């Protein structure tokens, strides 16, 4: 047989057994050997989306050159402990979106060349402590969307090549302090959508290569003082949807490479001066949907490259007139859905590069104090994002667009509004 004929036969074999959507094909699945119809030279096998319920322990026997195996989107509940033993050259293994409830401790013992392992979207409640111990070349490990309530501290020990770990969408309430210890090549860590209440202070110690850290949708109430100190390569930090009440100045000071900071959906009430200092490359800052009532005039110092600021859905009633001076490059800003009645004179003047601003859903009070905003909107009408902001009042001015107000309209309105305020000062008791 010529080389071309051999290649043609091998390709044909791959086409026959690598993909089938006939469910009975796999439910009656029997082992193949090198002398059967399946060539030993198969390197990729796709068995995804076949409603496969079981695998014979010898299903892959003899497939010594197989380096990619996809079992995605089946109904597998159990894997025999020796099912992958022949696959010493396996590099990529996908078992996500099945119904696995348990893993044997020796299931991957022979797969010493494995680089990518995806076991996400199963029904696993625990992982045997030594199940990954031979996977010294592993770079990607996805365990998301299972039912883990706890993880052993030594689970990832020795996986020194690991770059991407995903533990999201489980039922974790805490993390072992040394879970990530020694994993100095990590670039992406996802622990979002769990029930974690606190982060161990040394959890990210020594992880200088991490670029993405996702911690959103947990129950974290406080950030340890030096929790991010070693994350000097971080470009994206997501803390959305936690229970943070305060953020201490300096907590982000080592994040010199950070481009995106998401802290929306928390319980923050106050942004102190210098809280974001150190993030010289920050471009996107999302603080929406908190309980913000106060922002210090120097809150945004130290982030001169900021392009997008989201402050919408808070409880802000006013802003310092110079609060935006440290962020002159800002292009997009969301101030909608707050409690603003007016903006102080000059508030928006530093924002010469602004392209979009959203001001709707605020109780703009159209008296003399609104004239600055009226004038600014008329001069920058092309920057108004979504809809034109409208007056909440007083009187007949309610519902009219802020930009249509004139001196006569609003200053008369101010006098009328002042006259209509009821006297709430209690009479002195004599």
GROMACS .gro file of C-alpha atoms in nm:
model
  430
    1UNK     CA    1   0.000   0.000   0.000
    2UNK     CA    2   0.134   0.340  -0.097
    3UNK     CA    3   0.155   0.631   0.146
    4UNK     CA    4  -0.129   0.805  -0.040
    5UNK     CA    5  -0.350   0.496  -0.019
    6UNK     CA    6  -0.275   0.460   0.353
    7UNK     CA    7  -0.359   0.828   0.413
    8UNK     CA    8  -0.685   0.792   0.220
    9UNK     CA    9  -0.784   0.482   0.420
   10UNK     CA   10  -0.698   0.654   0.749
   11UNK     CA   11  -0.900   0.962   0.657
   12UNK     CA   12  -1.193   0.742   0.561
   13UNK     CA   13  -1.174   0.563   0.895
   14UNK     CA   14  -1.175   0.894   1.080
   15UNK     CA   15  -1.479   1.007   0.886
   16UNK     CA   16  -1.663   0.683   0.969
   17UNK     CA   17  -1.607   0.679   1.344
   18UNK     CA   18  -1.534   1.031   1.448
   19UNK     CA   19  -1.887   1.168   1.426
   20UNK     CA   20  -2.228   1.008   1.431
   21UNK     CA   21  -2.564   1.141   1.537
   22UNK     CA   22  -2.734   0.804   1.541
   23UNK     CA   23  -2.789   0.725   1.910
   24UNK     CA   24  -2.799   0.345   1.874
   25UNK     CA   25  -2.450   0.351   1.725
   26UNK     CA   26  -2.299   0.443   2.059
   27UNK     CA   27  -2.537   0.268   2.296
   28UNK     CA   28  -2.420  -0.058   2.140
   29UNK     CA   29  -2.064   0.072   2.142
   30UNK     CA   30  -1.795  -0.197   2.145
   31UNK     CA   31  -1.417  -0.171   2.167
   32UNK     CA   32  -1.209  -0.123   1.856
   33UNK     CA   33  -0.858  -0.254   1.811
   34UNK     CA   34  -0.579  -0.178   1.569
   35UNK     CA   35  -0.668  -0.474   1.352
   36UNK     CA   36  -1.035  -0.373   1.332
   37UNK     CA   37  -1.186  -0.106   1.107
   38UNK     CA   38  -1.051   0.180   1.315
   39UNK     CA   39  -0.694   0.272   1.231
   40UNK     CA   40  -0.440   0.309   1.510
   41UNK     CA   41  -0.333   0.634   1.349
   42UNK     CA   42  -0.655   0.819   1.435
   43UNK     CA   43  -0.560   1.140   1.614
   44UNK     CA   44  -0.899   1.313   1.653
   45UNK     CA   45  -1.225   1.161   1.765
   46UNK     CA   46  -1.549   1.358   1.792
   47UNK     CA   47  -1.827   1.174   1.974
   48UNK     CA   48  -2.015   1.485   2.083
   49UNK     CA   49  -2.395   1.527   2.087
   50UNK     CA   50  -2.482   1.160   2.043
   51UNK     CA   51  -2.694   1.095   2.353
   52UNK     CA   52  -2.429   0.847   2.457
   53UNK     CA   53  -2.510   0.702   2.801
   54UNK     CA   54  -2.219   0.463   2.868
   55UNK     CA   55  -1.869   0.384   2.749
   56UNK     CA   56  -1.711   0.039   2.742
   57UNK     CA   57  -1.389   0.026   2.944
   58UNK     CA   58  -1.203  -0.076   2.625
   59UNK     CA   59  -1.372   0.182   2.402
   60UNK     CA   60  -1.042   0.348   2.311
   61UNK     CA   61  -0.810   0.051   2.344
   62UNK     CA   62  -0.523   0.062   2.097
   63UNK     CA   63  -0.579   0.424   1.992
   64UNK     CA   64  -0.232   0.515   2.107
   65UNK     CA   65  -0.196   0.817   1.878
   66UNK     CA   66  -0.528   0.979   1.967
   67UNK     CA   67  -0.459   1.334   2.084
   68UNK     CA   68  -0.806   1.489   2.080
   69UNK     CA   69  -1.125   1.334   2.218
   70UNK     CA   70  -1.460   1.514   2.236
   71UNK     CA   71  -1.741   1.360   2.443
   72UNK     CA   72  -1.933   1.687   2.471
   73UNK     CA   73  -2.311   1.698   2.518
   74UNK     CA   74  -2.394   1.336   2.587
   75UNK     CA   75  -2.567   1.168   2.882
   76UNK     CA   76  -2.269   0.994   3.038
   77UNK     CA   77  -2.315   0.933   3.412
   78UNK     CA   78  -2.011   0.716   3.477
   79UNK     CA   79  -1.665   0.660   3.328
   80UNK     CA   80  -1.482   0.329   3.387
   81UNK     CA   81  -1.157   0.396   3.571
   82UNK     CA   82  -0.945   0.248   3.287
   83UNK     CA   83  -1.135   0.391   2.990
   84UNK     CA   84  -0.858   0.640   2.900
   85UNK     CA   85  -0.561   0.417   2.988
   86UNK     CA   86  -0.449   0.364   2.626
   87UNK     CA   87  -0.448   0.735   2.549
   88UNK     CA   88  -0.096   0.830   2.655
   89UNK     CA   89  -0.072   1.088   2.376
   90UNK     CA   90  -0.405   1.253   2.445
   91UNK     CA   91  -0.370   1.634   2.450
   92UNK     CA   92  -0.728   1.764   2.453
   93UNK     CA   93  -1.014   1.596   2.639
   94UNK     CA   94  -1.366   1.741   2.651
   95UNK     CA   95  -1.628   1.576   2.872
   96UNK     CA   96  -1.841   1.883   2.938
   97UNK     CA   97  -2.221   1.885   2.936
   98UNK     CA   98  -2.277   1.530   3.053
   99UNK     CA   99  -2.428   1.386   3.372
  100UNK     CA  100  -2.115   1.271   3.552
  101UNK     CA  101  -2.171   1.235   3.925
  102UNK     CA  102  -1.836   1.091   4.027
  103UNK     CA  103  -1.477   1.063   3.900
  104UNK     CA  104  -1.244   0.779   3.990
  105UNK     CA  105  -0.914   0.893   4.139
  106UNK     CA  106  -0.720   0.702   3.868
  107UNK     CA  107  -0.930   0.808   3.569
  108UNK     CA  108  -0.655   1.029   3.416
  109UNK     CA  109  -0.350   0.847   3.552
  110UNK     CA  110  -0.218   0.748   3.206
  111UNK     CA  111  -0.288   1.078   3.031
  112UNK     CA  112   0.045   1.238   3.112
  113UNK     CA  113   0.047   1.457   2.799
  114UNK     CA  114  -0.294   1.610   2.856
  115UNK     CA  115  -0.297   1.989   2.811
  116UNK     CA  116  -0.668   2.074   2.803
  117UNK     CA  117  -0.933   1.914   3.025
  118UNK     CA  118  -1.295   2.030   3.029
  119UNK     CA  119  -1.529   1.861   3.280
  120UNK     CA  120  -1.769   2.153   3.311
  121UNK     CA  121  -2.149   2.126   3.310
  122UNK     CA  122  -2.175   1.796   3.491
  123UNK     CA  123  -2.321   1.692   3.829
  124UNK     CA  124  -2.000   1.639   4.024
  125UNK     CA  125  -2.018   1.715   4.396
  126UNK     CA  126  -1.654   1.647   4.472
  127UNK     CA  127  -1.321   1.585   4.304
  128UNK     CA  128  -1.085   1.314   4.432
  129UNK     CA  129  -0.774   1.478   4.577
  130UNK     CA  130  -0.522   1.303   4.353
  131UNK     CA  131  -0.722   1.290   4.032
  132UNK     CA  132  -0.499   1.543   3.849
  133UNK     CA  133  -0.165   1.442   4.002
  134UNK     CA  134  -0.012   1.301   3.679
  135UNK     CA  135  -0.126   1.587   3.455
  136UNK     CA  136   0.195   1.789   3.479
  137UNK     CA  137   0.149   1.941   3.132
  138UNK     CA  138  -0.207   2.061   3.188
  139UNK     CA  139  -0.259   2.424   3.084
  140UNK     CA  140  -0.640   2.450   3.081
  141UNK     CA  141  -0.873   2.306   3.347
  142UNK     CA  142  -1.246   2.380   3.339
  143UNK     CA  143  -1.459   2.256   3.630
  144UNK     CA  144  -1.740   2.509   3.605
  145UNK     CA  145  -2.113   2.441   3.640
  146UNK     CA  146  -2.089   2.144   3.872
  147UNK     CA  147  -2.202   2.111   4.234
  148UNK     CA  148  -1.877   2.148   4.427
  149UNK     CA  149  -1.933   2.282   4.780
  150UNK     CA  150  -1.568   2.257   4.880
  151UNK     CA  151  -1.227   2.191   4.725
  152UNK     CA  152  -0.925   2.028   4.884
  153UNK     CA  153  -0.627   2.259   4.926
  154UNK     CA  154  -0.399   2.018   4.737
  155UNK     CA  155  -0.634   1.962   4.442
  156UNK     CA  156  -0.422   2.163   4.195
  157UNK     CA  157  -0.085   2.100   4.354
  158UNK     CA  158   0.189   2.027   4.101
  159UNK     CA  159  -0.003   2.160   3.800
  160UNK     CA  160   0.272   2.413   3.742
  161UNK     CA  161   0.194   2.465   3.371
  162UNK     CA  162  -0.167   2.563   3.438
  163UNK     CA  163  -0.269   2.888   3.264
  164UNK     CA  164  -0.649   2.881   3.277
  165UNK     CA  165  -0.860   2.753   3.567
  166UNK     CA  166  -1.240   2.785   3.575
  167UNK     CA  167  -1.424   2.703   3.900
  168UNK     CA  168  -1.726   2.920   3.827
  169UNK     CA  169  -2.093   2.832   3.878
  170UNK     CA  170  -2.050   2.585   4.159
  171UNK     CA  171  -2.167   2.594   4.522
  172UNK     CA  172  -1.840   2.697   4.684
  173UNK     CA  173  -1.873   2.894   5.008
  174UNK     CA  174  -1.501   2.925   5.077
  175UNK     CA  175  -1.164   2.872   4.913
  176UNK     CA  176  -0.862   2.699   5.068
  177UNK     CA  177  -0.586   2.958   5.135
  178UNK     CA  178  -0.325   2.765   4.934
  179UNK     CA  179  -0.549   2.640   4.652
  180UNK     CA  180  -0.353   2.833   4.385
  181UNK     CA  181  -0.015   2.819   4.557
  182UNK     CA  182   0.275   2.772   4.314
  183UNK     CA  183   0.064   2.807   3.998
  184UNK     CA  184   0.279   3.093   3.876
  185UNK     CA  185   0.188   3.055   3.506
  186UNK     CA  186  -0.182   3.120   3.561
  187UNK     CA  187  -0.326   3.383   3.327
  188UNK     CA  188  -0.701   3.339   3.381
  189UNK     CA  189  -0.887   3.262   3.706
  190UNK     CA  190  -1.266   3.234   3.712
  191UNK     CA  191  -1.435   3.175   4.048
  192UNK     CA  192  -1.753   3.368   3.969
  193UNK     CA  193  -2.110   3.262   4.050
  194UNK     CA  194  -2.045   3.077   4.373
  195UNK     CA  195  -2.137   3.161   4.733
  196UNK     CA  196  -1.796   3.276   4.855
  197UNK     CA  197  -1.816   3.515   5.149
  198UNK     CA  198  -1.446   3.592   5.204
  199UNK     CA  199  -1.115   3.567   5.018
  200UNK     CA  200  -0.807   3.430   5.197
  201UNK     CA  201  -0.549   3.714   5.213
  202UNK     CA  202  -0.276   3.509   5.040
  203UNK     CA  203  -0.499   3.342   4.779
  204UNK     CA  204  -0.333   3.517   4.481
  205UNK     CA  205   0.018   3.537   4.624
  206UNK     CA  206   0.292   3.499   4.361
  207UNK     CA  207   0.053   3.502   4.064
  208UNK     CA  208   0.224   3.780   3.870
  209UNK     CA  209   0.114   3.653   3.526
  210UNK     CA  210  -0.263   3.653   3.586
  211UNK     CA  211  -0.443   3.877   3.336
  212UNK     CA  212  -0.810   3.795   3.400
  213UNK     CA  213  -0.971   3.753   3.744
  214UNK     CA  214  -1.346   3.700   3.764
  215UNK     CA  215  -1.505   3.699   4.111
  216UNK     CA  216  -1.851   3.829   4.024
  217UNK     CA  217  -2.178   3.706   4.174
  218UNK     CA  218  -2.047   3.583   4.507
  219UNK     CA  219  -2.114   3.715   4.858
  220UNK     CA  220  -1.780   3.885   4.924
  221UNK     CA  221  -1.830   4.160   5.182
  222UNK     CA  222  -1.471   4.276   5.230
  223UNK     CA  223  -1.142   4.275   5.041
  224UNK     CA  224  -0.825   4.194   5.239
  225UNK     CA  225  -0.582   4.485   5.230
  226UNK     CA  226  -0.315   4.323   5.009
  227UNK     CA  227  -0.531   4.072   4.823
  228UNK     CA  228  -0.432   4.205   4.476
  229UNK     CA  229  -0.073   4.304   4.558
  230UNK     CA  230   0.101   4.044   4.338
  231UNK     CA  231  -0.138   4.066   4.040
  232UNK     CA  232   0.081   4.310   3.852
  233UNK     CA  233  -0.020   4.182   3.505
  234UNK     CA  234  -0.395   4.192   3.566
  235UNK     CA  235  -0.592   4.357   3.285
  236UNK     CA  236  -0.950   4.267   3.386
  237UNK     CA  237  -1.092   4.247   3.740
  238UNK     CA  238  -1.461   4.165   3.785
  239UNK     CA  239  -1.617   4.206   4.131
  240UNK     CA  240  -1.973   4.272   4.015
  241UNK     CA  241  -2.263   4.141   4.222
  242UNK     CA  242  -2.099   4.096   4.561
  243UNK     CA  243  -2.171   4.257   4.900
  244UNK     CA  244  -1.890   4.512   4.920
  245UNK     CA  245  -1.982   4.810   5.139
  246UNK     CA  246  -1.649   4.993   5.127
  247UNK     CA  247  -1.331   4.990   4.920
  248UNK     CA  248  -1.017   5.113   5.089
  249UNK     CA  249  -0.784   5.357   4.910
  250UNK     CA  250  -0.477   5.170   4.788
  251UNK     CA  251  -0.648   4.833   4.745
  252UNK     CA  252  -0.586   4.852   4.368
  253UNK     CA  253  -0.253   5.037   4.380
  254UNK     CA  254  -0.043   4.752   4.233
  255UNK     CA  255  -0.273   4.695   3.934
  256UNK     CA  256  -0.071   4.906   3.693
  257UNK     CA  257  -0.180   4.707   3.385
  258UNK     CA  258  -0.553   4.697   3.463
  259UNK     CA  259  -0.780   4.804   3.175
  260UNK     CA  260  -1.122   4.708   3.314
  261UNK     CA  261  -1.260   4.727   3.669
  262UNK     CA  262  -1.613   4.604   3.734
  263UNK     CA  263  -1.751   4.680   4.082
  264UNK     CA  264  -2.118   4.727   3.996
  265UNK     CA  265  -2.399   4.557   4.186
  266UNK     CA  266  -2.243   4.595   4.530
  267UNK     CA  267  -2.343   4.802   4.836
  268UNK     CA  268  -2.092   5.086   4.802
  269UNK     CA  269  -2.210   5.417   4.948
  270UNK     CA  270  -1.899   5.634   4.918
  271UNK     CA  271  -1.600   5.669   4.685
  272UNK     CA  272  -1.313   5.821   4.887
  273UNK     CA  273  -1.027   6.025   4.746
  274UNK     CA  274  -0.757   5.816   4.579
  275UNK     CA  275  -0.954   5.493   4.585
  276UNK     CA  276  -0.841   5.409   4.228
  277UNK     CA  277  -0.485   5.542   4.250
  278UNK     CA  278  -0.223   5.329   4.078
  279UNK     CA  279  -0.429   5.207   3.783
  280UNK     CA  280  -0.260   5.431   3.527
  281UNK     CA  281  -0.389   5.226   3.230
  282UNK     CA  282  -0.750   5.185   3.343
  283UNK     CA  283  -0.990   5.248   3.053
  284UNK     CA  284  -1.325   5.112   3.177
  285UNK     CA  285  -1.470   5.165   3.525
  286UNK     CA  286  -1.815   5.026   3.601
  287UNK     CA  287  -1.965   5.130   3.939
  288UNK     CA  288  -2.331   5.103   3.840
  289UNK     CA  289  -2.608   4.968   4.065
  290UNK     CA  290  -2.457   5.042   4.403
  291UNK     CA  291  -2.587   5.263   4.685
  292UNK     CA  292  -2.353   5.552   4.607
  293UNK     CA  293  -2.452   5.876   4.776
  294UNK     CA  294  -2.119   6.057   4.783
  295UNK     CA  295  -1.813   6.084   4.560
  296UNK     CA  296  -1.510   6.279   4.683
  297UNK     CA  297  -1.368   6.540   4.447
  298UNK     CA  298  -1.042   6.341   4.413
  299UNK     CA  299  -1.203   5.998   4.383
  300UNK     CA  300  -1.092   5.959   4.021
  301UNK     CA  301  -0.732   6.072   4.062
  302UNK     CA  302  -0.471   5.829   3.932
  303UNK     CA  303  -0.671   5.697   3.634
  304UNK     CA  304  -0.589   5.950   3.359
  305UNK     CA  305  -0.655   5.706   3.070
  306UNK     CA  306  -1.018   5.638   3.164
  307UNK     CA  307  -1.249   5.619   2.860
  308UNK     CA  308  -1.574   5.477   3.002
  309UNK     CA  309  -1.733   5.555   3.339
  310UNK     CA  310  -2.063   5.399   3.448
  311UNK     CA  311  -2.221   5.557   3.757
  312UNK     CA  312  -2.581   5.481   3.665
  313UNK     CA  313  -2.839   5.329   3.900
  314UNK     CA  314  -2.707   5.480   4.221
  315UNK     CA  315  -2.841   5.727   4.479
  316UNK     CA  316  -2.629   6.029   4.385
  317UNK     CA  317  -2.786   6.370   4.439
  318UNK     CA  318  -2.482   6.586   4.364
  319UNK     CA  319  -2.123   6.582   4.238
  320UNK     CA  320  -1.822   6.800   4.323
  321UNK     CA  321  -1.780   7.052   4.042
  322UNK     CA  322  -1.422   6.935   3.977
  323UNK     CA  323  -1.477   6.560   4.013
  324UNK     CA  324  -1.403   6.486   3.643
  325UNK     CA  325  -1.086   6.694   3.613
  326UNK     CA  326  -0.857   6.387   3.662
  327UNK     CA  327  -1.023   6.199   3.369
  328UNK     CA  328  -1.006   6.438   3.069
  329UNK     CA  329  -0.994   6.153   2.813
  330UNK     CA  330  -1.336   6.020   2.913
  331UNK     CA  331  -1.545   5.930   2.606
  332UNK     CA  332  -1.852   5.758   2.749
  333UNK     CA  333  -2.032   5.834   3.076
  334UNK     CA  334  -2.353   5.705   3.232
  335UNK     CA  335  -2.515   5.922   3.500
  336UNK     CA  336  -2.870   5.800   3.439
  337UNK     CA  337  -3.101   5.658   3.706
  338UNK     CA  338  -2.967   5.859   3.998
  339UNK     CA  339  -3.124   6.133   4.213
  340UNK     CA  340  -2.964   6.436   4.046
  341UNK     CA  341  -3.170   6.757   4.051
  342UNK     CA  342  -2.894   6.965   3.889
  343UNK     CA  343  -2.520   6.960   3.813
  344UNK     CA  344  -2.287   7.228   3.955
  345UNK     CA  345  -2.154   7.491   3.717
  346UNK     CA  346  -1.854   7.360   3.521
  347UNK     CA  347  -1.895   6.991   3.613
  348UNK     CA  348  -1.876   6.866   3.252
  349UNK     CA  349  -1.628   7.122   3.118
  350UNK     CA  350  -1.312   6.907   3.162
  351UNK     CA  351  -1.459   6.634   2.939
  352UNK     CA  352  -1.346   6.764   2.600
  353UNK     CA  353  -1.329   6.412   2.451
  354UNK     CA  354  -1.676   6.303   2.555
  355UNK     CA  355  -1.870   6.115   2.285
  356UNK     CA  356  -2.173   5.986   2.477
  357UNK     CA  357  -2.343   6.082   2.803
  358UNK     CA  358  -2.665   5.938   2.946
  359UNK     CA  359  -2.858   6.171   3.178
  360UNK     CA  360  -3.211   6.030   3.176
  361UNK     CA  361  -3.417   5.903   3.471
  362UNK     CA  362  -3.303   6.172   3.712
  363UNK     CA  363  -3.542   6.409   3.894
  364UNK     CA  364  -3.404   6.720   3.721
  365UNK     CA  365  -3.552   7.021   3.899
  366UNK     CA  366  -3.591   7.294   3.644
  367UNK     CA  367  -3.530   7.609   3.842
  368UNK     CA  368  -3.236   7.849   3.802
  369UNK     CA  369  -2.991   7.577   3.904
  370UNK     CA  370  -3.065   7.380   3.587
  371UNK     CA  371  -2.942   7.653   3.353
  372UNK     CA  372  -2.585   7.522   3.341
  373UNK     CA  373  -2.703   7.178   3.225
  374UNK     CA  374  -2.948   7.336   2.979
  375UNK     CA  375  -2.671   7.540   2.822
  376UNK     CA  376  -2.431   7.245   2.811
  377UNK     CA  377  -2.687   7.017   2.643
  378UNK     CA  378  -2.762   7.280   2.379
  379UNK     CA  379  -2.391   7.313   2.304
  380UNK     CA  380  -2.335   6.936   2.298
  381UNK     CA  381  -2.667   6.796   2.177
  382UNK     CA  382  -2.493   6.533   1.963
  383UNK     CA  383  -2.343   6.374   2.275
  384UNK     CA  384  -2.672   6.291   2.447
  385UNK     CA  385  -2.704   5.914   2.464
  386UNK     CA  386  -3.040   5.742   2.442
  387UNK     CA  387  -3.301   6.013   2.516
  388UNK     CA  388  -3.307   6.378   2.618
  389UNK     CA  389  -3.331   6.427   2.997
  390UNK     CA  390  -3.662   6.573   3.117
  391UNK     CA  391  -3.763   6.798   3.404
  392UNK     CA  392  -3.934   6.636   3.701
  393UNK     CA  393  -4.076   6.972   3.801
  394UNK     CA  394  -4.171   7.216   3.932
  395UNK     CA  395  -4.533   7.240   3.829
  396UNK     CA  396  -4.608   7.256   3.460
  397UNK     CA  397  -4.240   7.222   3.368
  398UNK     CA  398  -4.254   6.855   3.463
  399UNK     CA  399  -4.210   6.634   3.157
  400UNK     CA  400  -4.047   6.902   2.942
  401UNK     CA  401  -3.696   6.852   2.803
  402UNK     CA  402  -3.419   7.015   3.003
  403UNK     CA  403  -3.261   7.162   2.690
  404UNK     CA  404  -3.575   7.371   2.616
  405UNK     CA  405  -3.560   7.565   2.942
  406UNK     CA  406  -3.507   7.943   2.932
  407UNK     CA  407  -3.412   8.188   3.202
  408UNK     CA  408  -3.769   8.310   3.230
  409UNK     CA  409  -3.904   7.955   3.248
  410UNK     CA  410  -3.677   7.826   3.517
  411UNK     CA  411  -3.616   8.128   3.735
  412UNK     CA  412  -3.989   8.192   3.763
  413UNK     CA  413  -4.018   7.822   3.826
  414UNK     CA  414  -3.764   7.847   4.106
  415UNK     CA  415  -3.960   8.124   4.275
  416UNK     CA  416  -4.284   7.931   4.242
  417UNK     CA  417  -4.119   7.613   4.367
  418UNK     CA  418  -3.981   7.794   4.672
  419UNK     CA  419  -4.320   7.945   4.746
  420UNK     CA  420  -4.484   7.601   4.732
  421UNK     CA  421  -4.247   7.440   4.982
  422UNK     CA  422  -4.434   7.378   5.303
  423UNK     CA  423  -4.286   7.513   5.623
  424UNK     CA  424  -4.158   7.211   5.812
  425UNK     CA  425  -3.990   7.406   6.096
  426UNK     CA  426  -4.168   7.326   6.420
  427UNK     CA  427  -4.282   7.620   6.630
  428UNK     CA  428  -4.074   7.683   6.939
  429UNK     CA  429  -4.249   7.566   7.251
  430UNK     CA  430  -4.278   7.851   7.499
   0.00000   0.00000   0.00000
